[in-house]
Coordinates of C-alpha atoms in Angstrom, one line a residue:
M1 CA 6.0 -53.3 16.2
S2 CA 3.6 -55.1 18.7
K3 CA 2.6 -58.4 17.6
I4 CA -1.0 -57.8 19.2
Y5 CA -1.4 -54.6 17.4
Q6 CA -0.3 -56.3 13.9
L7 CA -2.8 -59.2 14.9
V8 CA -5.6 -56.8 15.5
Q9 CA -5.0 -54.8 12.4
S10 CA -4.8 -57.9 10.2
L11 CA -8.3 -58.9 10.9
K12 CA -11.3 -58.9 8.8
P13 CA -14.3 -57.0 9.7
T14 CA -16.2 -60.3 10.1
E15 CA -13.5 -61.6 12.3
K16 CA -13.6 -58.5 14.5
R17 CA -17.4 -58.8 14.9
Y18 CA -17.0 -62.5 15.8
I19 CA -14.3 -61.9 18.2
K20 CA -16.1 -58.9 19.7
I21 CA -19.3 -61.4 20.2
Q22 CA -17.1 -64.1 21.8
A23 CA -15.5 -61.6 24.1
N24 CA -18.7 -60.2 25.4
K25 CA -19.8 -63.7 26.5
Y26 CA -17.2 -63.7 29.0
A27 CA -17.7 -60.1 30.1
G28 CA -20.3 -60.5 33.1
N29 CA -21.0 -57.5 34.9
D30 CA -17.6 -56.2 34.9
K31 CA -15.9 -54.1 32.2
N32 CA -14.1 -56.4 29.8
L33 CA -10.4 -55.4 29.9
S34 CA -9.7 -57.5 26.7
L35 CA -12.5 -55.8 24.6
Q36 CA -11.4 -52.3 25.8
L37 CA -7.8 -53.2 24.8
F38 CA -9.0 -54.5 21.6
D39 CA -11.1 -51.6 20.5
A40 CA -8.0 -49.3 21.5
L41 CA -5.7 -51.3 19.2
D42 CA -8.3 -51.5 16.4
K43 CA -8.7 -47.7 16.4
C44 CA -4.9 -46.9 16.8
K45 CA -3.5 -45.7 13.3
H46 CA 0.1 -45.7 13.9
Y47 CA 1.2 -47.8 17.0
Q48 CA 4.1 -46.6 19.2
R49 CA 4.0 -48.2 22.6
E50 CA 4.9 -45.1 24.7
V51 CA 2.5 -42.8 22.8
F52 CA -0.2 -45.6 23.0
L53 CA 0.2 -46.2 26.8
K54 CA 0.3 -42.5 27.6
K55 CA -2.9 -41.9 25.7
H56 CA -4.6 -44.8 27.5
R57 CA -3.0 -44.3 30.8
K58 CA -6.6 -44.0 32.7
T59 CA -7.9 -47.2 31.2
S60 CA -8.1 -50.5 33.3
F61 CA -5.7 -52.2 31.0
Y62 CA -2.9 -49.7 31.4
K63 CA -1.7 -51.5 34.7
N64 CA -0.2 -54.8 33.7
F65 CA -0.6 -53.9 30.1
D66 CA 1.7 -56.8 28.8
A67 CA -0.1 -59.5 30.7
H68 CA -3.4 -58.0 29.3
A69 CA -1.9 -58.0 25.8
E70 CA -0.6 -61.6 25.8
Y71 CA -4.0 -62.8 27.0
L72 CA -5.7 -60.8 24.2
F73 CA -3.4 -62.1 21.8
D74 CA -4.0 -65.9 22.7
F75 CA -7.7 -65.2 22.8
I76 CA -7.8 -63.9 19.3
L77 CA -5.7 -66.7 18.1
S78 CA -8.1 -69.3 19.6
K79 CA -11.3 -67.4 18.5
L80 CA -9.9 -67.2 14.8
R81 CA -9.3 -71.0 14.9
D82 CA -13.3 -71.3 15.8
Y83 CA -14.1 -68.9 13.3
N84 CA -12.2 -70.4 10.5
E85 CA -13.7 -73.9 11.6
E86 CA -17.2 -72.3 11.0
N87 CA -16.7 -70.4 7.9
M88 CA -13.6 -71.9 5.7
P89 CA -14.4 -75.1 4.1
D90 CA -10.7 -76.5 4.3
W91 CA -11.1 -75.8 8.3
R92 CA -14.4 -77.2 8.4
I93 CA -13.2 -80.6 6.8
Q94 CA -10.0 -80.8 9.2
K95 CA -12.6 -80.3 12.1
S96 CA -14.9 -82.9 10.6
F97 CA -11.8 -85.4 10.7
Y98 CA -11.5 -84.9 14.5
K99 CA -15.3 -85.8 14.9
I100 CA -14.7 -88.8 13.0
S101 CA -11.7 -89.9 15.1
L102 CA -13.7 -89.2 18.4
L103 CA -16.7 -91.3 17.1
A104 CA -14.2 -94.2 16.3
A105 CA -12.5 -93.6 19.6
K106 CA -16.2 -94.1 21.5
G107 CA -17.1 -97.1 19.5
L108 CA -19.9 -95.5 17.6
D109 CA -19.0 -97.1 14.0
S110 CA -22.1 -96.6 12.5
A111 CA -22.2 -92.8 12.9
C112 CA -18.4 -92.6 12.2
E113 CA -18.9 -94.6 8.8
K114 CA -21.5 -92.2 7.8
L115 CA -19.7 -89.2 8.4
I116 CA -16.5 -90.7 6.6
K117 CA -18.5 -90.9 3.7
S118 CA -19.9 -87.3 3.8
V119 CA -16.5 -85.7 4.7
K120 CA -14.6 -87.4 2.2
A121 CA -16.7 -86.3 -0.8
N122 CA -16.2 -82.6 0.7
A123 CA -12.5 -83.3 1.0
W124 CA -12.3 -84.4 -2.5
R125 CA -14.1 -81.5 -3.8
Y126 CA -11.8 -79.0 -2.1
E127 CA -8.7 -81.0 -2.6
Q128 CA -7.8 -81.7 1.0
Y129 CA -5.4 -84.5 0.3
T130 CA -3.6 -84.8 3.5
T131 CA -6.9 -84.8 5.5
L132 CA -8.2 -87.5 2.9
Q133 CA -5.1 -89.6 3.5
D134 CA -5.7 -89.5 7.5
I135 CA -9.4 -90.5 6.7
L136 CA -8.4 -93.3 4.8
D137 CA -5.8 -94.6 7.2
L138 CA -8.3 -94.6 10.0
Q139 CA -11.1 -96.0 7.5
L140 CA -8.6 -98.9 6.7
Y141 CA -7.9 -99.5 10.4
L142 CA -11.5 -99.9 11.3
F143 CA -12.2 -101.9 8.4
G144 CA -9.2 -104.2 9.3
N145 CA -10.7 -104.5 12.6
C146 CA -14.1 -105.5 11.1
R147 CA -15.8 -102.5 12.4
I148 CA -17.1 -100.9 9.3
G149 CA -17.4 -101.6 5.5
K150 CA -18.0 -104.8 3.6
L151 CA -15.8 -107.8 4.5
E152 CA -15.0 -108.3 0.8
P153 CA -11.7 -108.1 -1.2
T154 CA -13.3 -105.8 -3.7
Y155 CA -14.1 -103.3 -0.9
F156 CA -10.7 -103.3 0.4
E157 CA -9.2 -102.9 -3.2
E158 CA -11.4 -99.8 -3.7
L159 CA -10.2 -98.2 -0.5
Q160 CA -6.4 -99.0 -1.4
A161 CA -6.8 -97.5 -5.0
E162 CA -8.3 -94.4 -3.5
K163 CA -5.4 -94.2 -1.0
Q164 CA -3.0 -94.8 -3.8
K165 CA -4.5 -92.0 -5.8
I166 CA -4.2 -89.5 -2.9
M167 CA -0.6 -90.6 -2.3
D168 CA 0.2 -90.1 -6.2
I169 CA -1.4 -86.6 -6.2
I170 CA 0.5 -85.6 -2.8
N171 CA 3.7 -87.0 -4.3
D172 CA 3.1 -85.1 -7.6
Y173 CA 2.3 -81.8 -5.6
N174 CA 5.4 -82.1 -3.7
T175 CA 7.6 -82.7 -6.8
V176 CA 6.1 -79.7 -8.6
L177 CA 6.3 -77.4 -5.5
A178 CA 10.1 -78.4 -5.1
N179 CA 10.9 -77.6 -8.7
W180 CA 9.2 -74.3 -8.3
H181 CA 11.3 -73.5 -5.3
R182 CA 14.3 -74.6 -7.2
I183 CA 13.7 -72.5 -10.1
N184 CA 12.7 -69.5 -7.8
L185 CA 16.2 -69.9 -6.0
L186 CA 18.1 -70.0 -9.2
M187 CA 16.3 -66.8 -10.5
L188 CA 17.0 -65.1 -7.1
N189 CA 20.7 -65.7 -7.1
K190 CA 21.3 -64.2 -10.5
A191 CA 23.9 -62.1 -9.3
K192 CA 26.2 -65.1 -8.3
E193 CA 26.5 -67.0 -11.7
P194 CA 26.2 -66.1 -15.4
L195 CA 22.9 -65.7 -16.7
H196 CA 23.2 -68.3 -19.4
L197 CA 24.2 -71.0 -16.9
I198 CA 21.1 -70.2 -14.7
H199 CA 18.8 -70.4 -17.5
Q200 CA 20.2 -73.7 -18.6
R201 CA 19.7 -75.2 -14.9
G202 CA 16.2 -73.8 -15.1
L203 CA 15.4 -75.7 -18.4
Q204 CA 16.9 -79.0 -17.0
I205 CA 14.3 -78.7 -14.0
L206 CA 11.5 -78.3 -16.5
S207 CA 12.8 -81.1 -18.8
E208 CA 12.6 -83.7 -15.9
P209 CA 10.2 -86.5 -16.7
A210 CA 8.0 -85.6 -13.7
M211 CA 7.5 -82.2 -15.5
Q212 CA 6.4 -83.8 -18.8
K213 CA 2.9 -84.7 -17.3
D214 CA 0.9 -81.7 -18.2
F215 CA -1.4 -82.2 -15.3
P216 CA -5.1 -81.8 -16.6
S217 CA -7.5 -79.8 -14.5
S218 CA -9.6 -83.1 -13.9
Y219 CA -6.5 -84.5 -12.1
S220 CA -6.1 -81.9 -9.5
L221 CA -6.4 -78.1 -9.9
T222 CA -3.8 -77.6 -7.1
V223 CA -1.1 -79.6 -8.6
R224 CA -1.9 -78.1 -11.9
N225 CA -1.6 -74.7 -10.5
R226 CA 1.7 -75.2 -9.2
Y227 CA 2.8 -77.0 -12.1
L228 CA 2.1 -74.0 -14.5
A229 CA 3.6 -71.8 -12.0
C230 CA 7.1 -73.4 -12.7
F231 CA 6.9 -72.8 -16.2
E232 CA 5.3 -69.0 -15.8
L233 CA 8.1 -68.2 -13.3
Y234 CA 11.0 -69.8 -15.7
Y235 CA 9.8 -67.9 -18.8
T236 CA 9.0 -64.9 -17.0
S237 CA 12.5 -64.7 -15.5
I238 CA 14.3 -65.3 -18.8
G239 CA 12.2 -62.6 -20.7
D240 CA 10.1 -64.8 -23.1
A241 CA 7.0 -62.6 -23.1
E242 CA 4.9 -64.9 -25.3
K243 CA 5.5 -68.1 -23.3
S244 CA 5.2 -66.0 -20.1
Y245 CA 1.8 -64.7 -21.2
A246 CA 0.6 -68.3 -22.2
Y247 CA 1.4 -69.7 -19.1
N248 CA -0.1 -66.9 -17.0
K249 CA -3.2 -67.2 -19.2
K250 CA -3.5 -70.8 -18.3
L251 CA -3.1 -69.9 -14.5
I252 CA -5.9 -67.4 -15.0
E253 CA -8.1 -69.9 -16.5
N254 CA -7.2 -72.6 -13.8
R255 CA -8.0 -70.2 -11.1
E256 CA -11.5 -69.6 -12.7
I257 CA -12.2 -73.2 -12.4
I258 CA -11.0 -73.2 -8.7
D259 CA -13.6 -70.4 -7.8
Q260 CA -16.4 -72.4 -9.6
K261 CA -15.5 -75.7 -8.0
M262 CA -14.4 -74.7 -4.5
P263 CA -16.7 -71.5 -3.5
G264 CA -15.0 -70.1 -0.3
F265 CA -11.6 -71.3 -1.2
N266 CA -9.2 -70.1 1.4
K267 CA -6.9 -68.2 -1.1
D268 CA -7.4 -65.1 -2.8
A269 CA -6.9 -64.6 -6.7
L270 CA -4.7 -61.4 -6.4
A271 CA -1.4 -63.1 -6.8
V272 CA -2.7 -64.6 -10.0
Y273 CA -4.1 -61.5 -11.3
F274 CA -0.7 -59.6 -10.7
N275 CA 1.5 -62.2 -12.6
F276 CA -1.2 -62.0 -15.4
M277 CA -0.9 -58.4 -15.6
L278 CA 2.9 -58.3 -15.7
S279 CA 2.7 -60.9 -18.5
C280 CA 0.3 -58.7 -20.5
F281 CA 2.5 -55.6 -20.1
K282 CA 5.7 -57.6 -21.2
S283 CA 3.6 -58.7 -24.4
K284 CA 1.9 -55.4 -25.0
R285 CA -1.5 -56.8 -24.5
W286 CA -2.8 -53.4 -22.9
Q287 CA -6.5 -54.2 -23.2
E288 CA -6.4 -57.3 -21.2
M289 CA -4.1 -55.8 -18.6
E290 CA -6.5 -53.0 -17.9
V291 CA -9.4 -55.5 -17.5
Y292 CA -7.4 -57.4 -14.8
L293 CA -6.2 -53.9 -13.2
D294 CA -9.9 -53.0 -12.9
K295 CA -10.6 -56.4 -11.4
T296 CA -7.9 -55.7 -8.9
L297 CA -8.9 -52.5 -7.9
N298 CA -12.5 -54.0 -7.4
Y299 CA -11.4 -57.0 -5.7
P300 CA -13.6 -57.9 -2.7
I301 CA -11.3 -57.2 0.4
K302 CA -11.7 -59.0 3.8
S303 CA -8.8 -57.9 5.6
V304 CA -6.2 -55.0 6.0
A305 CA -3.3 -57.4 5.0
Q306 CA -5.3 -58.1 1.8
E307 CA -6.1 -54.3 1.2
I308 CA -2.4 -53.4 1.4
R309 CA -1.8 -56.5 -1.1
K310 CA -4.4 -55.2 -3.3
T311 CA -3.1 -51.7 -3.3
H312 CA 0.5 -52.4 -4.0
N313 CA -0.5 -54.8 -6.9
Y314 CA -2.9 -52.2 -8.3
C315 CA 0.0 -49.3 -8.0
Y316 CA 2.7 -51.5 -9.4
N317 CA 0.8 -52.6 -12.5
G318 CA -1.2 -49.3 -12.8
M319 CA 2.1 -47.3 -13.2
L320 CA 3.6 -49.9 -15.6
L321 CA 0.3 -49.7 -17.9
Y322 CA -0.5 -45.9 -17.9
L323 CA 3.1 -44.8 -18.3
A324 CA 3.6 -47.5 -21.2
T325 CA 0.3 -46.3 -22.9
K326 CA 1.2 -42.5 -22.0
Q327 CA -2.2 -42.1 -20.1
F328 CA -0.7 -39.6 -17.8
N329 CA -4.1 -38.5 -16.3
K330 CA -4.9 -42.2 -15.2
A331 CA -1.1 -42.2 -14.0
A332 CA -1.5 -39.3 -11.9
Q333 CA -4.5 -41.2 -10.1
V334 CA -2.2 -44.1 -9.3
V335 CA 0.6 -41.8 -8.2
Q336 CA -1.9 -40.1 -5.6
L337 CA -2.9 -43.6 -4.4
F338 CA 0.7 -44.8 -4.0
L339 CA 1.8 -41.7 -2.1
E340 CA -1.2 -42.1 0.4
A341 CA -0.7 -45.8 0.8
K342 CA 2.8 -45.2 1.5
Q343 CA 2.2 -43.2 4.3
K344 CA -1.0 -44.9 5.5
Y345 CA 0.7 -48.3 5.6
E346 CA 4.3 -47.3 6.6
G347 CA 6.3 -50.4 7.6
R348 CA 3.8 -52.7 6.3
Y349 CA 4.0 -52.1 2.6
R350 CA 5.7 -54.9 0.9
L351 CA 9.2 -53.4 0.4
D352 CA 10.3 -54.8 -3.3
F353 CA 7.0 -53.6 -4.4
L354 CA 7.4 -50.3 -2.7
L355 CA 10.9 -49.6 -4.4
F356 CA 9.7 -50.6 -7.7
T357 CA 6.6 -48.4 -7.7
Q358 CA 8.3 -45.4 -6.1
S359 CA 11.0 -45.8 -8.9
L360 CA 8.0 -45.4 -11.5
V361 CA 6.4 -42.7 -9.6
G362 CA 9.7 -40.6 -9.8
Y363 CA 9.6 -41.6 -13.4
Y364 CA 6.1 -40.1 -13.9
F365 CA 7.3 -36.9 -12.1
F366 CA 10.4 -36.7 -14.3
V367 CA 8.4 -37.1 -17.7
S368 CA 5.6 -34.6 -16.1
G369 CA 8.5 -31.9 -15.8
D370 CA 8.7 -31.9 -11.9
N371 CA 12.3 -32.8 -11.6
K372 CA 12.5 -31.8 -7.9
K373 CA 9.9 -34.5 -6.9
A374 CA 11.5 -37.1 -9.2
N375 CA 14.9 -36.6 -7.7
M376 CA 13.7 -36.6 -4.3
L377 CA 11.9 -40.1 -4.7
W378 CA 14.9 -41.7 -6.4
R379 CA 17.5 -40.3 -4.0
E380 CA 15.3 -41.9 -1.2
I381 CA 15.9 -45.3 -2.9
I382 CA 19.7 -44.7 -3.6
N383 CA 20.6 -43.1 -0.2
G384 CA 18.4 -45.5 1.7
P385 CA 19.3 -48.8 3.4
K386 CA 21.4 -51.0 1.1
Y387 CA 18.7 -53.4 0.0
G388 CA 19.9 -57.1 -0.8
F389 CA 16.9 -57.5 -3.2
E390 CA 15.4 -55.6 -5.9
L391 CA 18.9 -54.7 -7.3
R392 CA 17.4 -54.4 -10.8
T393 CA 15.2 -51.3 -9.5
Q394 CA 18.1 -49.8 -7.7
A395 CA 20.3 -50.0 -10.8
T396 CA 17.4 -48.7 -13.0
V397 CA 16.9 -45.7 -10.6
R398 CA 20.7 -44.8 -11.2
A399 CA 19.8 -45.1 -14.8
Y400 CA 16.8 -43.0 -14.4
Q401 CA 19.1 -40.1 -12.6
L402 CA 21.5 -40.1 -15.6
L403 CA 18.6 -38.9 -17.7
L404 CA 18.0 -36.1 -15.3
E405 CA 21.6 -35.2 -15.4
I406 CA 21.4 -35.0 -19.3
Q407 CA 18.4 -32.5 -18.9
R408 CA 20.6 -30.5 -16.4
G409 CA 23.4 -30.3 -18.9
D410 CA 26.5 -31.0 -16.6
V411 CA 28.4 -33.3 -18.6
D412 CA 31.3 -33.8 -16.0
V413 CA 28.6 -34.7 -13.3
L414 CA 26.9 -37.1 -15.9
Q415 CA 30.0 -38.8 -16.5
Y416 CA 30.8 -39.1 -12.9
E417 CA 27.4 -40.5 -12.1
A418 CA 27.3 -42.9 -15.2
Q419 CA 30.7 -44.2 -13.6
N420 CA 29.2 -44.8 -10.3
A421 CA 26.2 -46.6 -12.1
Y422 CA 28.3 -48.7 -14.1
R423 CA 30.0 -50.0 -11.1
F424 CA 26.9 -50.7 -9.2
V425 CA 25.4 -52.6 -12.1
K426 CA 28.4 -54.7 -12.7
S427 CA 28.8 -55.5 -9.1
A428 CA 25.3 -56.8 -9.1
N429 CA 25.9 -59.0 -12.2
L430 CA 23.3 -57.2 -14.0
M431 CA 25.6 -56.1 -17.0
E432 CA 24.4 -57.4 -20.1
A433 CA 24.7 -56.1 -23.8
R434 CA 21.9 -53.5 -23.3
E435 CA 23.5 -52.0 -20.1
Q436 CA 27.0 -52.1 -21.5
L437 CA 26.0 -50.0 -24.4
F438 CA 24.1 -47.6 -22.3
F439 CA 26.5 -46.9 -19.5
T440 CA 29.7 -46.9 -21.5
T441 CA 28.1 -44.3 -24.0
L442 CA 27.2 -41.9 -21.0
K443 CA 30.7 -42.3 -19.6
K444 CA 32.0 -40.7 -22.7
Y445 CA 29.2 -38.4 -23.5
K446 CA 30.3 -35.2 -24.8
R447 CA 27.1 -34.2 -26.8
Q448 CA 28.8 -35.3 -29.9
I449 CA 26.5 -38.3 -30.3
S450 CA 22.7 -38.2 -30.8
L451 CA 20.6 -39.8 -27.8
K452 CA 18.1 -40.7 -30.1
Q453 CA 20.8 -42.8 -32.0
L454 CA 21.6 -44.5 -28.8
G455 CA 17.8 -45.4 -28.3
E456 CA 17.9 -47.0 -31.7
Q457 CA 20.8 -48.9 -30.8
L458 CA 19.5 -50.3 -27.6
Q459 CA 16.5 -51.2 -29.4
Q460 CA 18.4 -53.3 -31.9
V461 CA 20.2 -55.3 -29.1
K462 CA 18.9 -58.9 -29.9
E463 CA 18.8 -60.4 -26.3
P464 CA 15.4 -60.5 -24.8
M465 CA 14.4 -57.9 -22.0
S466 CA 14.5 -60.0 -19.1
E467 CA 13.7 -59.4 -15.3
T468 CA 17.3 -58.5 -15.1
S469 CA 17.0 -55.8 -17.5
V470 CA 18.1 -52.5 -16.2
I471 CA 17.7 -50.3 -19.4
N472 CA 13.8 -50.7 -19.7
D473 CA 11.3 -49.7 -22.2
F474 CA 10.7 -46.4 -20.3
I475 CA 14.4 -45.3 -20.8
I476 CA 14.7 -46.2 -24.3
D477 CA 11.6 -44.4 -25.1
W478 CA 12.9 -41.2 -23.4
L479 CA 16.0 -41.4 -25.5
L480 CA 14.2 -42.0 -28.8
Q481 CA 12.0 -38.7 -28.1
S482 CA 15.1 -36.8 -26.8
D483 CA 16.2 -33.6 -28.3
F484 CA 19.5 -33.7 -26.7

């Protein structure tokens, strides 16, 4: 897809207005080709180069289209920089550092010193530590050349102490961020090693001395956020629902402090809401989950990319909540929203979220009695490209289809599909006790056993239902209520 089309579609309404105003400044008496192209791309719903050019073949930008598109691309990026410097606190702080540097270069030391003081206060508020480090380095340089500050040891010691604090915070952040990546990589590579070894290595990372500080919010909200995320990621991945909830709750609280302390903070809270809702689902805290599902649905959106993220977050968790609590009327509304978004944002919807939500939408149609739609959605996943991620979802869809085969009553087909599903799960290293029991039972299913009894046996498996669990609560619940 064209990079210029993607860039235009990613813009917030306020950014579009700003760019149009800036483009008009350069229009003069002639038609502004960049603005014409911008408007055409903005109105385009589904971009295909040949179709787009054919539709606009009578426009001035049709000739030398690639050159005009490249110019517009660079123009938008330059104006986005200006826009962010005006409207985003962290960008304004960075811009102010450039002003400090210019004043120092021009020898305007008094004005430079005054600006340093105000910019540092704002940089501390918004935790812009790398910019603070740059400011301190310049401040110490000017002090060392007797240009600013009090020429006293105490003044120097204060600057050094401030710089050391900044360096400590940056070091702590880099440490916890590196550990988050290490844990994430462990969990993403579960198919390559036994699960207990991966869990053990994750626990070793969390047991390192650097991870025992329990950073308070008064130290650094940014460091604390990433620190808590390490524990949340680990406990969520191993299926410890209560600890996952506890750390996600702390992340929600930390985010609320960030919103109070740093208004206009250049990161939205959707990711924090999403993880918290998942932890509520796994710990069966339905009321809290619905509160944050509603917050997600009503979250103020400022760009198309954010709209897509909000939509897939809402659909993902909405299907989980309303299927688990059997609120099928509300589930139907989420299904409709998902199917519309799937078509509207084709090629832009996050693929792992797409697979997971589509699998649950298929399950909704299955329990609603529409097996044709369920099978169509599930087959789209199974027969589609061989995805190297969301193996759990791909395996679960195969398990869902076995439920469909049970309803159809063809035992031979059921056993054949069960064998294929078994091989897939085993090759993906997802075969744990619950999966082993489910697939081996259905491979030899002759209607001599009670599926309700199978559901009860699956419930009694003591290992936690983790992120890698193929046989989820929906499958077990269906078996428990089965008349077969």
